[in-house]
Short mmCIF file of C-alpha atoms in Angstrom, two decimals:
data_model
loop_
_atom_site.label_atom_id
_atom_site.label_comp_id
_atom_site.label_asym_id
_atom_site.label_seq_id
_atom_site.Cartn_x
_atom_site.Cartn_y
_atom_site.Cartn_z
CA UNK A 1 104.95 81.00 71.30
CA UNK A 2 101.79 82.88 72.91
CA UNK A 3 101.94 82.53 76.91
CA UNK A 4 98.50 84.15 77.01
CA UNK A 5 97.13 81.33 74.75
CA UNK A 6 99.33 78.62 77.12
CA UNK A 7 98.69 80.26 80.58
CA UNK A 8 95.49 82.83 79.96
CA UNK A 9 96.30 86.53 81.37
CA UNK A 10 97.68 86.09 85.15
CA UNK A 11 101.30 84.90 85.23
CA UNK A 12 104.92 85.12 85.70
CA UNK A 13 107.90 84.17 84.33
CA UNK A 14 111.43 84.60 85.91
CA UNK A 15 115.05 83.64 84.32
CA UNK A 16 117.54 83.19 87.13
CA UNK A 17 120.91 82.89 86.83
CA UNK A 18 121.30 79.91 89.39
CA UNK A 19 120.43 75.87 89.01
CA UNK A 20 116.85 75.42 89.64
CA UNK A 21 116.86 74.86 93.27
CA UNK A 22 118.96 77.36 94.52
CA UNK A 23 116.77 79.96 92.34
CA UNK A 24 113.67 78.07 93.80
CA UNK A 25 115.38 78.39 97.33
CA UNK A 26 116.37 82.50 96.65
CA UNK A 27 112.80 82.76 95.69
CA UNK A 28 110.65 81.37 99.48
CA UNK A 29 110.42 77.88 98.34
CA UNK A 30 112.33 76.22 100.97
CA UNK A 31 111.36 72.13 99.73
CA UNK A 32 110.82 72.12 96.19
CA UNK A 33 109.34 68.71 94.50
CA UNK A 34 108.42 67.43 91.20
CA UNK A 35 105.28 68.25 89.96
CA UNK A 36 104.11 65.69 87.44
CA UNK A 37 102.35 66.25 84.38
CA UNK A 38 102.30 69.53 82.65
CA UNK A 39 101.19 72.30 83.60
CA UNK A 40 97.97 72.43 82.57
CA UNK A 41 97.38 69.52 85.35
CA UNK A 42 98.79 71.21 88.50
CA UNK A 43 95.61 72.94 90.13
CA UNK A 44 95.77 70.67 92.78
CA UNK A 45 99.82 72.25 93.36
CA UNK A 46 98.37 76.01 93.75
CA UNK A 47 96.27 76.38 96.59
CA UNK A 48 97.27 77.83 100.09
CA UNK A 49 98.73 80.65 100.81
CA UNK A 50 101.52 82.34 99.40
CA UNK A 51 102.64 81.54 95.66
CA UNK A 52 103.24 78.36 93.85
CA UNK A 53 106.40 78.53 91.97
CA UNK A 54 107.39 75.99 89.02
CA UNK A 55 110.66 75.76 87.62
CA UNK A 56 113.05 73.67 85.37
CA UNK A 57 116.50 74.12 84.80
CA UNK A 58 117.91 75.42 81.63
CA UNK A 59 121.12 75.10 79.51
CA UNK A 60 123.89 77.17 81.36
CA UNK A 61 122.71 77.34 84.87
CA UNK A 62 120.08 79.39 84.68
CA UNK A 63 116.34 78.86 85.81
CA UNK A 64 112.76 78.94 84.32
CA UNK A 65 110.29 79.42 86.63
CA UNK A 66 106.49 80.20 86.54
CA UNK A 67 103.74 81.40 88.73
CA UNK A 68 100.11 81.57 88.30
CA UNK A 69 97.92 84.83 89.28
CA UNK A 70 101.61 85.21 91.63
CA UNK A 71 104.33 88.08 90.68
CA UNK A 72 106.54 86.88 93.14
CA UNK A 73 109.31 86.99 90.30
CA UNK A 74 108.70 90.56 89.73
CA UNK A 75 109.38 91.85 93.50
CA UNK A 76 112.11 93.88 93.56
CA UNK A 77 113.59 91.90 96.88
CA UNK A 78 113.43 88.67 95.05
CA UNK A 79 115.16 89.96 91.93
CA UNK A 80 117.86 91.22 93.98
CA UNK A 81 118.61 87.98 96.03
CA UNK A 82 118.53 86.50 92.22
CA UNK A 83 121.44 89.24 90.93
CA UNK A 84 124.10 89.39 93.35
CA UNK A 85 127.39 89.10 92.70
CA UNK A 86 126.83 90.53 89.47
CA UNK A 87 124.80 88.33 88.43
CA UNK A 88 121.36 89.47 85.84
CA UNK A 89 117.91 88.12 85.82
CA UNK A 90 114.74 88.91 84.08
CA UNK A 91 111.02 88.49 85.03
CA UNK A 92 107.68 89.15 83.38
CA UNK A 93 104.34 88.83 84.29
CA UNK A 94 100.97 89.42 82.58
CA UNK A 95 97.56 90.53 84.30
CA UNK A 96 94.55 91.52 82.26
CA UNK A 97 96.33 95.27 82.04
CA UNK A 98 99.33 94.90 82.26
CA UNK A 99 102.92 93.23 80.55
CA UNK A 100 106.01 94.12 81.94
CA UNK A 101 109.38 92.78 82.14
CA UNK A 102 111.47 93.30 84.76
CA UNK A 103 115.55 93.54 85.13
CA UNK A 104 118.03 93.69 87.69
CA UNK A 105 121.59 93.57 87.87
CA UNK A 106 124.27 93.03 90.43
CA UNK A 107 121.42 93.52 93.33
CA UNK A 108 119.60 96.74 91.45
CA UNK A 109 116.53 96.85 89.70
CA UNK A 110 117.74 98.83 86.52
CA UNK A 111 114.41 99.16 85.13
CA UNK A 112 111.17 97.99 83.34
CA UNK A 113 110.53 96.99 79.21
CA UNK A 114 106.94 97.87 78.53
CA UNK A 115 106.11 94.22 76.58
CA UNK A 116 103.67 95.78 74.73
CA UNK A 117 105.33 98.96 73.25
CA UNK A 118 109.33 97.64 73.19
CA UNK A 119 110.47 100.20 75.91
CA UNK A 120 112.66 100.41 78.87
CA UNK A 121 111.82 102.50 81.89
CA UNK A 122 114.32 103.09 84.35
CA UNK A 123 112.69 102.59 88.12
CA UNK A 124 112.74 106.00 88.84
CA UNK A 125 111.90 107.61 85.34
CA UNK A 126 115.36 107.60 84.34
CA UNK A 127 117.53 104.74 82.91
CA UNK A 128 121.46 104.65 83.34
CA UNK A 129 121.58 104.28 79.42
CA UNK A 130 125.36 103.62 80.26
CA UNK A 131 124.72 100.39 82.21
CA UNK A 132 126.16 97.56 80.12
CA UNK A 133 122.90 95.61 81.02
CA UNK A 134 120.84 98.56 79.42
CA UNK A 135 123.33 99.11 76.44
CA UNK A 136 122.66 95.39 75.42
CA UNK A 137 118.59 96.07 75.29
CA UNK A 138 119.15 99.26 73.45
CA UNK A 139 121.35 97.64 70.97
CA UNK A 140 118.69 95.30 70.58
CA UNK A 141 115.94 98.02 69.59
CA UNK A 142 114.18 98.81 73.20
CA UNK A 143 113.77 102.39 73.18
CA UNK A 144 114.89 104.04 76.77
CA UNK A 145 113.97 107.57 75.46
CA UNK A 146 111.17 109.74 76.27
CA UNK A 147 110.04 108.91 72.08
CA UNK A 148 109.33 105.43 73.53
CA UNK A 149 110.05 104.38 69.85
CA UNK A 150 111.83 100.42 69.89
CA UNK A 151 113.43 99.96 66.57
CA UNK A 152 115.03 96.55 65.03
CA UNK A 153 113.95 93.49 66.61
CA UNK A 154 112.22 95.47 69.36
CA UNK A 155 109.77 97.00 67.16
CA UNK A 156 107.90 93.92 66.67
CA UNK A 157 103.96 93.45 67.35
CA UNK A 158 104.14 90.51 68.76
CA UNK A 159 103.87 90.64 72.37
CA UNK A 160 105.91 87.60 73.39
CA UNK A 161 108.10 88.78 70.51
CA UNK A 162 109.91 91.52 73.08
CA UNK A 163 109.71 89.13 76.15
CA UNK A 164 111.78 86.17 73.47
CA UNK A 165 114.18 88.78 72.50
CA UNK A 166 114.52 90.47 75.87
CA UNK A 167 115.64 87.24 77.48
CA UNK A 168 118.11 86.08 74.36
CA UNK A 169 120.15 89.48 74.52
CA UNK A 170 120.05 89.21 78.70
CA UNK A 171 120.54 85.16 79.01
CA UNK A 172 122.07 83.64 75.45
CA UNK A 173 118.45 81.76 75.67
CA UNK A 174 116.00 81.77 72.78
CA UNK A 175 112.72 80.32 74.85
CA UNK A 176 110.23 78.49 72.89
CA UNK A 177 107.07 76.73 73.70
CA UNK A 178 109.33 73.14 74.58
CA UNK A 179 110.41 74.99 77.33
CA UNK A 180 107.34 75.23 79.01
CA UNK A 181 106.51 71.35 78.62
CA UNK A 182 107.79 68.98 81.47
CA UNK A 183 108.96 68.12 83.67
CA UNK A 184 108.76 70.64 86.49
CA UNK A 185 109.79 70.93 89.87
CA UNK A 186 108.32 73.73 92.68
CA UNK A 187 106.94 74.47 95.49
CA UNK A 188 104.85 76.99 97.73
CA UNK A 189 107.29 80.28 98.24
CA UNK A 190 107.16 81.32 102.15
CA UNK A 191 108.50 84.68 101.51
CA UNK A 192 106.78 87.81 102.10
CA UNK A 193 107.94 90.66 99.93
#
């Protein structure tokens, strides 16, 4: 799977822990609808202001959604009102410079994976390496150290490689290209974060 290839370099992808339109909902899009076709055929969904967010469901509850040149996903407000009650989501965007994955937990942003070098950055500088949340990417091989060295799994080259194995260790869910085929529901997100 290569987003860039699918999307080019300005998106955002978000795995919620809620059905589709409650995540949707959580995220400013007060009316979602479907959006037929793939995605590839959806310009005409992604102009006015604010941020057009897609999304399907996915097996156990949780969410995929996606934005175009929008990082909605990655605002720390909307990751909290997708985390609480202990609750853990993950979302990643990509701009010409940058590719970063976002987690929270319970309401807190613990931190950042750099997508492109397999390590975690706590918000701050400093990660709570006791966090369970954080304990489950270390195990995995994302380094939270100042060595920034991922080993494992996390010390792959592949730059979707760390995003794939970020969101199996966080969500159960192995994403593949399938998932990003239709059918898709969304809608313009109101908020302002």
């Amino acid at each position: 799977m290569d987003l860039d290839e699918m999307f080019g370099e300005g998106w955002c992808v978000t795995l919620a822990p809620y059905p589709l339109t409650e995540t949707l909902q959580r995220m400013g899009v007060a009316d979602p609808v479907p959006c037929p076709g793939d995605l590839d055929h959806t310009a005409e969904f992604r102009r006015g202001d604010g941020a057009f967010v897609f999304g399907r469901d996915m097996p156990g509850d949780w969410a995929l959604t996606i934005e175009f040149d929008s990082w909605n996903g990655c605002e720390h407000d909307v990751l909290r009102a997708l985390t609480v009650d202990g609750r853990t989501a993950i979302s990643a965007y990509r701009d010409p410079d940058t590719r970063t994955a976002t987690i929270a937990h319970d309401g807190a942003v613990l931190g950042c994976l750099d997508l492109s070098g397999g390590y975690f950055e706590g918000p701050s500088g400093n990660v709570d390496t006791a966090h369970p949340v954080v304990s489950l990417l270390t195990a995995a091989g994302f380094d939270s150290s100042d060595a920034c060295e991922p080993t494992g799994e996390a010390a792959t080259e592949e730059l979707d490689g760390c995003l794939v194995l970020a969101v199996r260790v966080l969500t159960g869910i192995t994403l593949t290209a399938a998932d990003f085929a239709p059918p898709w529901s969304g809608g313009l997100s109101r908020a302002t974060y």
